[in-house]
Short mmCIF file of C-alpha atoms in Angstrom, two decimals:
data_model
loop_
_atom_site.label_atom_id
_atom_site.label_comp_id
_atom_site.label_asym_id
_atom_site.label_seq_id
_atom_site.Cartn_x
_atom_site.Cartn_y
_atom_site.Cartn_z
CA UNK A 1 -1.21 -47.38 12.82
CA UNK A 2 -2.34 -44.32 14.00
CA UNK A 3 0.59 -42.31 14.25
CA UNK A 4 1.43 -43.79 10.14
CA UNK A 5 -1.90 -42.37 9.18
CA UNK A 6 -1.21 -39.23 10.23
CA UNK A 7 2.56 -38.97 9.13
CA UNK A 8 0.53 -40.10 5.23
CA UNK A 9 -2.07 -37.19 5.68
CA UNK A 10 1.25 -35.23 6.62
CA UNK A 11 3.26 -35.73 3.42
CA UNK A 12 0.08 -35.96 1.24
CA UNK A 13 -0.30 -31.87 2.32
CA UNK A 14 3.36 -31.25 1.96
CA UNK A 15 2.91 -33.05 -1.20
CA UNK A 16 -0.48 -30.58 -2.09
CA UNK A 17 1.48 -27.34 -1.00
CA UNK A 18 4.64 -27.81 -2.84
CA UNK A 19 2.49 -28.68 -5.97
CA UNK A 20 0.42 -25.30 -5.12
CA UNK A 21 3.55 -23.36 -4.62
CA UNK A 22 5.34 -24.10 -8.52
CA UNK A 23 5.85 -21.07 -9.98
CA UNK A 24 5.44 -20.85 -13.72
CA UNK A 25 3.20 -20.34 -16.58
CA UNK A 26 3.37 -23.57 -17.78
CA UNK A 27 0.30 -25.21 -17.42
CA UNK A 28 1.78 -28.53 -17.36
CA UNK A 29 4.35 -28.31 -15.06
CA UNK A 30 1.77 -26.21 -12.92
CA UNK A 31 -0.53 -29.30 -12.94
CA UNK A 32 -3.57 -27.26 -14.57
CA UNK A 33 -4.60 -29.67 -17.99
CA UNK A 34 -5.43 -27.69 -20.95
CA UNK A 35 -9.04 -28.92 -20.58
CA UNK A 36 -9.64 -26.63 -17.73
CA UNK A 37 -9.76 -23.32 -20.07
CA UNK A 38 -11.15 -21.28 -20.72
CA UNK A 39 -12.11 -20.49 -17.22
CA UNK A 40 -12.78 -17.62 -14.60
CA UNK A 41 -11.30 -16.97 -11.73
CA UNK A 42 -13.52 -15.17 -9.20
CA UNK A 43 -11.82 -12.19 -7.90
CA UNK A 44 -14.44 -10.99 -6.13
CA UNK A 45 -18.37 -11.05 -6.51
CA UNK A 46 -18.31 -8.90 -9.16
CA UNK A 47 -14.72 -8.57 -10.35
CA UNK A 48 -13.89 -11.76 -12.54
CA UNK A 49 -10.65 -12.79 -14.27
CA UNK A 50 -10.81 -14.73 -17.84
CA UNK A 51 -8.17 -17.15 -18.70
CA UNK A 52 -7.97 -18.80 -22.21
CA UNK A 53 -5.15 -20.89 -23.78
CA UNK A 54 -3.17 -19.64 -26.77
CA UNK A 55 -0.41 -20.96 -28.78
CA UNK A 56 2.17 -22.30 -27.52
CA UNK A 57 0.01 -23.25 -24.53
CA UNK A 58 -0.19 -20.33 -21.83
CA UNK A 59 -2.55 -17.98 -20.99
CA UNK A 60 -4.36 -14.98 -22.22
CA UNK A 61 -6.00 -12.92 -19.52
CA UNK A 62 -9.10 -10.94 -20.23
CA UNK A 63 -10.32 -8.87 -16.77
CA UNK A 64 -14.49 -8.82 -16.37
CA UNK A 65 -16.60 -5.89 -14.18
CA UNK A 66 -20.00 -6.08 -13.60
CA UNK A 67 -21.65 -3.37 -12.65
CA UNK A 68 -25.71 -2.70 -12.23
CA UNK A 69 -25.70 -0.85 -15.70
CA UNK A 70 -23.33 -3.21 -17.55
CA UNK A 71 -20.20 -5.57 -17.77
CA UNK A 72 -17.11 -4.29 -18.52
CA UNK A 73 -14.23 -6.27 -20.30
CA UNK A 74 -10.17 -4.87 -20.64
CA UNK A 75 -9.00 -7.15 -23.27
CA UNK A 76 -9.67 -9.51 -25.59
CA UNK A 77 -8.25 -12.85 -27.20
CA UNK A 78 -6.74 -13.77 -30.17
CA UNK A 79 -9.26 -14.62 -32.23
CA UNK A 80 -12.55 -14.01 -33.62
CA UNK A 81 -13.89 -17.44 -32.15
CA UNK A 82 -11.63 -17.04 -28.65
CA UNK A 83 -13.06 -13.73 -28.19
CA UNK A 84 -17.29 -15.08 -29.57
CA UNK A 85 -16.73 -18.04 -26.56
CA UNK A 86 -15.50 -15.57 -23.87
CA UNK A 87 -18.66 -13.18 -24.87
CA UNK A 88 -20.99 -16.17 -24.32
CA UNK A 89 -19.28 -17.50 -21.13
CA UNK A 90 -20.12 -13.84 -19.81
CA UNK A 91 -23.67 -14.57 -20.25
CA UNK A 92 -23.20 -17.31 -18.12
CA UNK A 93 -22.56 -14.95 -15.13
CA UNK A 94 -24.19 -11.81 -16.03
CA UNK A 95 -27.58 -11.19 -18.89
CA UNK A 96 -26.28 -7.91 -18.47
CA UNK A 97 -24.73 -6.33 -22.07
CA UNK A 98 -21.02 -5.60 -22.38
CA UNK A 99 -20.76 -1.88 -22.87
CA UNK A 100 -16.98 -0.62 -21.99
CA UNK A 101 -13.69 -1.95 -23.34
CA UNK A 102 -10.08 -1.63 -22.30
CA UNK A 103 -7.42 -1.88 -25.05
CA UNK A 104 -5.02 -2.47 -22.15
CA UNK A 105 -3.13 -4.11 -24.96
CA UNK A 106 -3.02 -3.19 -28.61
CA UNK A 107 -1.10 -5.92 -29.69
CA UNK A 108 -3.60 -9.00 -31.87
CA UNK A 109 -3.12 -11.41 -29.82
CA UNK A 110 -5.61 -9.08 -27.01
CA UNK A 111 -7.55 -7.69 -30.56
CA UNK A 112 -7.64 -9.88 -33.20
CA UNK A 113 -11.37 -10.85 -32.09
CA UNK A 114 -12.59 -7.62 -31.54
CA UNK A 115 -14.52 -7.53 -34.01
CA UNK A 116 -17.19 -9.59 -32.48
CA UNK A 117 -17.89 -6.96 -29.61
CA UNK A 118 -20.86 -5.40 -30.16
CA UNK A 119 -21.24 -2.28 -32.62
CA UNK A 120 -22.27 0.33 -29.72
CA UNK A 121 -19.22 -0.98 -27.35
CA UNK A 122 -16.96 2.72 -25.97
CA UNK A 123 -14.23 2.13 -26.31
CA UNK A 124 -11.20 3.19 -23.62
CA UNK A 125 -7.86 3.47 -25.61
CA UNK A 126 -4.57 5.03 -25.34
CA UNK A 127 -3.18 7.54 -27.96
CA UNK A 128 -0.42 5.31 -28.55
CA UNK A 129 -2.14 2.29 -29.33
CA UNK A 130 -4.64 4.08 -31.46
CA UNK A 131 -2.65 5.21 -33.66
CA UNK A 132 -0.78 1.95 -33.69
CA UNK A 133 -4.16 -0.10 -34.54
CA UNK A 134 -4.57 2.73 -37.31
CA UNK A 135 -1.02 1.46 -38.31
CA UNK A 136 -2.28 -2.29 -38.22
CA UNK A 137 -5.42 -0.99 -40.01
CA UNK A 138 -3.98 0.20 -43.05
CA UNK A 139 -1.40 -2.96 -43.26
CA UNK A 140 -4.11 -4.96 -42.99
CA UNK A 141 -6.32 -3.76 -45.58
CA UNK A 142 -3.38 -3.43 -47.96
CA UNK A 143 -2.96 -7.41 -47.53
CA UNK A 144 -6.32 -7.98 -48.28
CA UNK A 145 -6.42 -9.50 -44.41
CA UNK A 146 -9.36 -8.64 -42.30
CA UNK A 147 -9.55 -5.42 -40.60
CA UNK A 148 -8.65 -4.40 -37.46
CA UNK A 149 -10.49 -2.86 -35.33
CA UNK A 150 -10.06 1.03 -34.95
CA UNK A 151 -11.71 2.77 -31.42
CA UNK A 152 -13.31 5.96 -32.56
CA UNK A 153 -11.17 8.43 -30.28
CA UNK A 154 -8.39 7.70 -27.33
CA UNK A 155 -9.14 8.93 -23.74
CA UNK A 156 -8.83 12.09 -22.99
CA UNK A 157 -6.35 12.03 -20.05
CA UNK A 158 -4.15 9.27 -18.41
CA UNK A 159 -6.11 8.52 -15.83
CA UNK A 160 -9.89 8.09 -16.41
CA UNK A 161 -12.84 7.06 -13.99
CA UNK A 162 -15.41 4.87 -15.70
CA UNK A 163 -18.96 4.44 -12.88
CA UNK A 164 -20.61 0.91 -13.80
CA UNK A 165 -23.41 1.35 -11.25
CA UNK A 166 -22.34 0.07 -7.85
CA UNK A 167 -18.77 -0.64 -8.84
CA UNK A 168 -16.35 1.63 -10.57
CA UNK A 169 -13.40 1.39 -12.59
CA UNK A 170 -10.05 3.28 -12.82
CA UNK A 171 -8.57 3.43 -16.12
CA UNK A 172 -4.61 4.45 -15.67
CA UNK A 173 -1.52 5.07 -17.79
CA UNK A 174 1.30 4.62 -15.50
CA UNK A 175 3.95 4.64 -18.37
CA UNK A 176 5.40 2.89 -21.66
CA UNK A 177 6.10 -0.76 -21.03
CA UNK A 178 4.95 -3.35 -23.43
CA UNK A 179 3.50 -1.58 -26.23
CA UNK A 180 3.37 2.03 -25.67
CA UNK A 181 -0.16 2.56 -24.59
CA UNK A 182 0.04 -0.15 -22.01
CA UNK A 183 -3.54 0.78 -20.06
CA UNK A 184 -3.92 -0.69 -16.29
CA UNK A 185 -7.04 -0.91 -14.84
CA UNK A 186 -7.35 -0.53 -11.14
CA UNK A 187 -10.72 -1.36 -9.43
CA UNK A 188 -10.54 0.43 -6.04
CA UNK A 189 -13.36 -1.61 -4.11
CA UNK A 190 -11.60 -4.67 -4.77
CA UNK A 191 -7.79 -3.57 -4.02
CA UNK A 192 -7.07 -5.01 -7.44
CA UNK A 193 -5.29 -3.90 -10.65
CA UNK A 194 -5.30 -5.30 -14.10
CA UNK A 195 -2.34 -4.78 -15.58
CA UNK A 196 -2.78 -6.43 -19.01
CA UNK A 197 1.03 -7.43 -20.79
CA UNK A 198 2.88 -4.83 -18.34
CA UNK A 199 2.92 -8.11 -16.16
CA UNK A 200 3.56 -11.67 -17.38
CA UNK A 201 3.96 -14.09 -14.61
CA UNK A 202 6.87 -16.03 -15.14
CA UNK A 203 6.65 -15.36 -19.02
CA UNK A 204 9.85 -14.14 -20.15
CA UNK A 205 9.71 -10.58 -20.88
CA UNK A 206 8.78 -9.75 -24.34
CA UNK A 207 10.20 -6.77 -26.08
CA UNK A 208 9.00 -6.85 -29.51
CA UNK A 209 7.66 -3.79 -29.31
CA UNK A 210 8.35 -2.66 -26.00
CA UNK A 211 10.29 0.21 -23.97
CA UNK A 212 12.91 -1.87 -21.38
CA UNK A 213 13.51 0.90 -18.59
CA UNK A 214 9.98 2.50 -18.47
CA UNK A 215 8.96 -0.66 -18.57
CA UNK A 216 10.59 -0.88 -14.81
CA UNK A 217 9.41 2.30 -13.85
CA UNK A 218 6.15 1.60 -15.14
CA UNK A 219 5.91 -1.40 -12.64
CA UNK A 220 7.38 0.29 -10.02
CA UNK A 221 4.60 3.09 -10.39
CA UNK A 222 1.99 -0.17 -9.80
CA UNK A 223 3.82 -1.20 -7.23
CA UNK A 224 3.42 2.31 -5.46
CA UNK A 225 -0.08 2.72 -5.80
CA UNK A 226 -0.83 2.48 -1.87
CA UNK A 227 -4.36 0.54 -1.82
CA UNK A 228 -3.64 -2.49 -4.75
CA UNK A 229 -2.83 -5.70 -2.87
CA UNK A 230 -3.96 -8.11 -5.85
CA UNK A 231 -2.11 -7.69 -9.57
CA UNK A 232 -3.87 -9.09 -12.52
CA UNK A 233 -1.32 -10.30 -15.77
CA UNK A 234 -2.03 -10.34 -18.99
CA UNK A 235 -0.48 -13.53 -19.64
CA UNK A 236 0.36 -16.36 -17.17
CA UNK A 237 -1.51 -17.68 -13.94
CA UNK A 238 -3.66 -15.58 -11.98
CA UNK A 239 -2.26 -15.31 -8.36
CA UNK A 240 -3.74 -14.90 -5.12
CA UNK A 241 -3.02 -11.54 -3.47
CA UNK A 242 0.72 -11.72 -1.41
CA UNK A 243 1.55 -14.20 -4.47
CA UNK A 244 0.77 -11.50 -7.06
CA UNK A 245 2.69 -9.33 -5.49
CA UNK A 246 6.13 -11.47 -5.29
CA UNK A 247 5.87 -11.95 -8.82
CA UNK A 248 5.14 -8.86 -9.56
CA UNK A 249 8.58 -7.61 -8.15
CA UNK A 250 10.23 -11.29 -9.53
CA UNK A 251 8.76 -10.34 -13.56
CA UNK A 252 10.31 -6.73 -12.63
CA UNK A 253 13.32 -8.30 -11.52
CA UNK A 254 13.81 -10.07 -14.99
CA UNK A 255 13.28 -7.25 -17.07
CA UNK A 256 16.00 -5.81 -15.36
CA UNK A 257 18.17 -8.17 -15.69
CA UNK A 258 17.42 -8.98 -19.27
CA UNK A 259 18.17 -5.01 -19.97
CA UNK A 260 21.55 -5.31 -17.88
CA UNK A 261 22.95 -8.98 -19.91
CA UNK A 262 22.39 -6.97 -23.07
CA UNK A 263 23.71 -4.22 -21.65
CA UNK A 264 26.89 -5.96 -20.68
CA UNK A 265 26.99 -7.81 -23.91
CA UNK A 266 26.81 -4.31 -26.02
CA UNK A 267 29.80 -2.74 -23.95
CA UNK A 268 31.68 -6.18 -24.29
CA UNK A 269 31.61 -4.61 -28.33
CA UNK A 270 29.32 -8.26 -29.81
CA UNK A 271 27.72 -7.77 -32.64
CA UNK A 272 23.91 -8.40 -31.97
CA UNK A 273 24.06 -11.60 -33.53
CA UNK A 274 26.80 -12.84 -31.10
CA UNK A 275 25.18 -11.60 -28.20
CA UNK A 276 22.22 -13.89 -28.89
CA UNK A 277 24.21 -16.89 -29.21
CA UNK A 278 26.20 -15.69 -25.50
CA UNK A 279 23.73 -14.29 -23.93
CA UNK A 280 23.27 -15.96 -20.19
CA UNK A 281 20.32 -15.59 -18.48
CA UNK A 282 20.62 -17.51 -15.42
CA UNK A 283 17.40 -18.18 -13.75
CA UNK A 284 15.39 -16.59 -16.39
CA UNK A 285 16.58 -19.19 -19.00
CA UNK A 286 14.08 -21.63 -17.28
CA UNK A 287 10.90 -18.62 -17.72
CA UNK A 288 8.25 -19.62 -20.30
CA UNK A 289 9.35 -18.96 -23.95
CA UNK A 290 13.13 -17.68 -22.90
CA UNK A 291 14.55 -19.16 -26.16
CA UNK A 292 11.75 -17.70 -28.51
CA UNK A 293 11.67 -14.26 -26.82
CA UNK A 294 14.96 -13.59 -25.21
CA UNK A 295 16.55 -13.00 -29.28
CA UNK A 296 13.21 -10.59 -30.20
CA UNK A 297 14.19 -8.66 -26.55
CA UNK A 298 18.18 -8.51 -27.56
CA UNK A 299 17.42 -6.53 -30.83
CA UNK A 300 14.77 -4.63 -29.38
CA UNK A 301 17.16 -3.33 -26.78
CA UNK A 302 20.09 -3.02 -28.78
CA UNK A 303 18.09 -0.50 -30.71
CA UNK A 304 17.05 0.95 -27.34
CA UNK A 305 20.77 1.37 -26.24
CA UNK A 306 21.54 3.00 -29.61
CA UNK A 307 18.42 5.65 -28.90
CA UNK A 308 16.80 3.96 -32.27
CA UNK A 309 13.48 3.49 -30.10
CA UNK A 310 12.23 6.33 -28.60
#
């Protein structure tokens, strides 16, 4: 009897691990239910990740600092009421006032609430994504949709310290990758970096906008940086430390390999429209959202290859 018991606890922690160890961004097939966002993840004692669900069901990650002076936030969510609930959950573990934010992203689904941050917030933004939310600015107000958003100046440099009292922040620019003015923020004490949508854990890589080989060079310059052992995304599952890492290098590995199928499927002499209907993507067929993004990334590369997108 005894011996059974223990061959049960046995297979019930095999059972635990293996469930642990699924690798995705799938909430469902991860085993997290949809009730348990939004939700932090404690990084450290003052270093806190955000994660919120948005359409079609992964997640958005926002990255919190609190510092004796103030909280910092580097991102947003996608809407005015995502963004007014993680602003209250804040409160929950600091009464101190959010006073610095990261446009680590400029894309909507990281602004399209930031108009709820509060009217003296300073602002950290790249040149490129300024003038990109100046873009969205305009667009928007010539749709009669609500505006966007518009920082008042972008930092001065690519690599900017920010002190919070008792915990400071390292604001870097590593390289194009997502958007153009993809911001990272690093937080030294903590051996962390946020690295907002240049990493999506097992999200298939999504080009709309984005620049495919900086993109890998922009990772590998994370990668590099000698004291980071823990890598924040800005979409999918926060991992623990040596799991951040490995998918780190595995998201690197698919952009990659998404930029040499098109590649091959360019030289083969398809039309763009006949590479996305035999395009093969192995592996990365199974990553979150490969059939919605994996057409958007063939076009955006194709363009790429034909020097269209510098």
């Amino acid at each position: 009897m005894r011996l059974l018991f223990c061959l049960c606890l046995c297979l019930a922690a095999t059972g635990l691990h293996a469930q642990a160890s699924v690798r995705t961004a799938d909430p469902a097939v991860r085993g997290v239910p949809l009730s348990a966002f939004p939700r932090f993840v404690k990084l450290s004692e003052r270093v806190y990740g955000y994660e919120e669900i948005r359409q079609p069901g992964f997640t958005t990650v926002s990255l919190i600092v609190i510092g004796r002076n103030g909280v910092l936030v580097a991102d947003g969510q996608g809407s005015v009421q995502a963004t007014q609930t993680m602003l209250d959950r804040i409160k929950t573990i600091s009464p101190l006032p959010v006073k610095w934010y990261v446009v680590g992203s400029d894309h909507g689904d990281h602004t399209a609430g930031n108009s709820v941050l509060p009217e003296d917030m300073q602002f950290v933004v790249h040149a490129n994504s300024l003038a990109q939310l100046k873009k969205d600015s305009a667009a928007a107000v010539a749709a009669n949709r609500p505006a966007v958003i518009v920082p008042p100046v972008a930092m001065r440099s690519d690599d900017e310290i920010i002190d919070l009292g008792g915990i400071s922040v390292r604001v870097r620019f590593l390289g194009r990758a997502h958007t153009g003015g993809d911001l990272m923020v690093e937080v030294p004490s903590e051996n962390l970096l946020f690295m907002s949508e240049a990493y999506l854990n097992r999200v298939f890589p999504a080009m709309r906008s984005a620049y495919g080989a900086e993109w890998v060079r922009t990772i590998n310059q994370a990668l590099a940086l000698k004291h980071v052992d823990r890598f924040i995304p800005g979409h999918g599952f926060i991992e623990n430390a040596n799991v951040s890492r490995e998918e780190l290098v595995a998201f690197r590995d698919a952009v990659i390999a998404v930029i040499a199928e098109v590649t091959r499927l360019k030289a083969a002499g398809l039309t763009v429209d006949q590479a996305i209907a035999q395009a093969n993507w192995g592996p990365y067929a199974k990553w979150f959202l490969a059939e919605q993004q994996s057409p958007i990334a063939i076009r955006r590369l194709w363009t790429e290859l034909d020097g269209a997108s510098k």
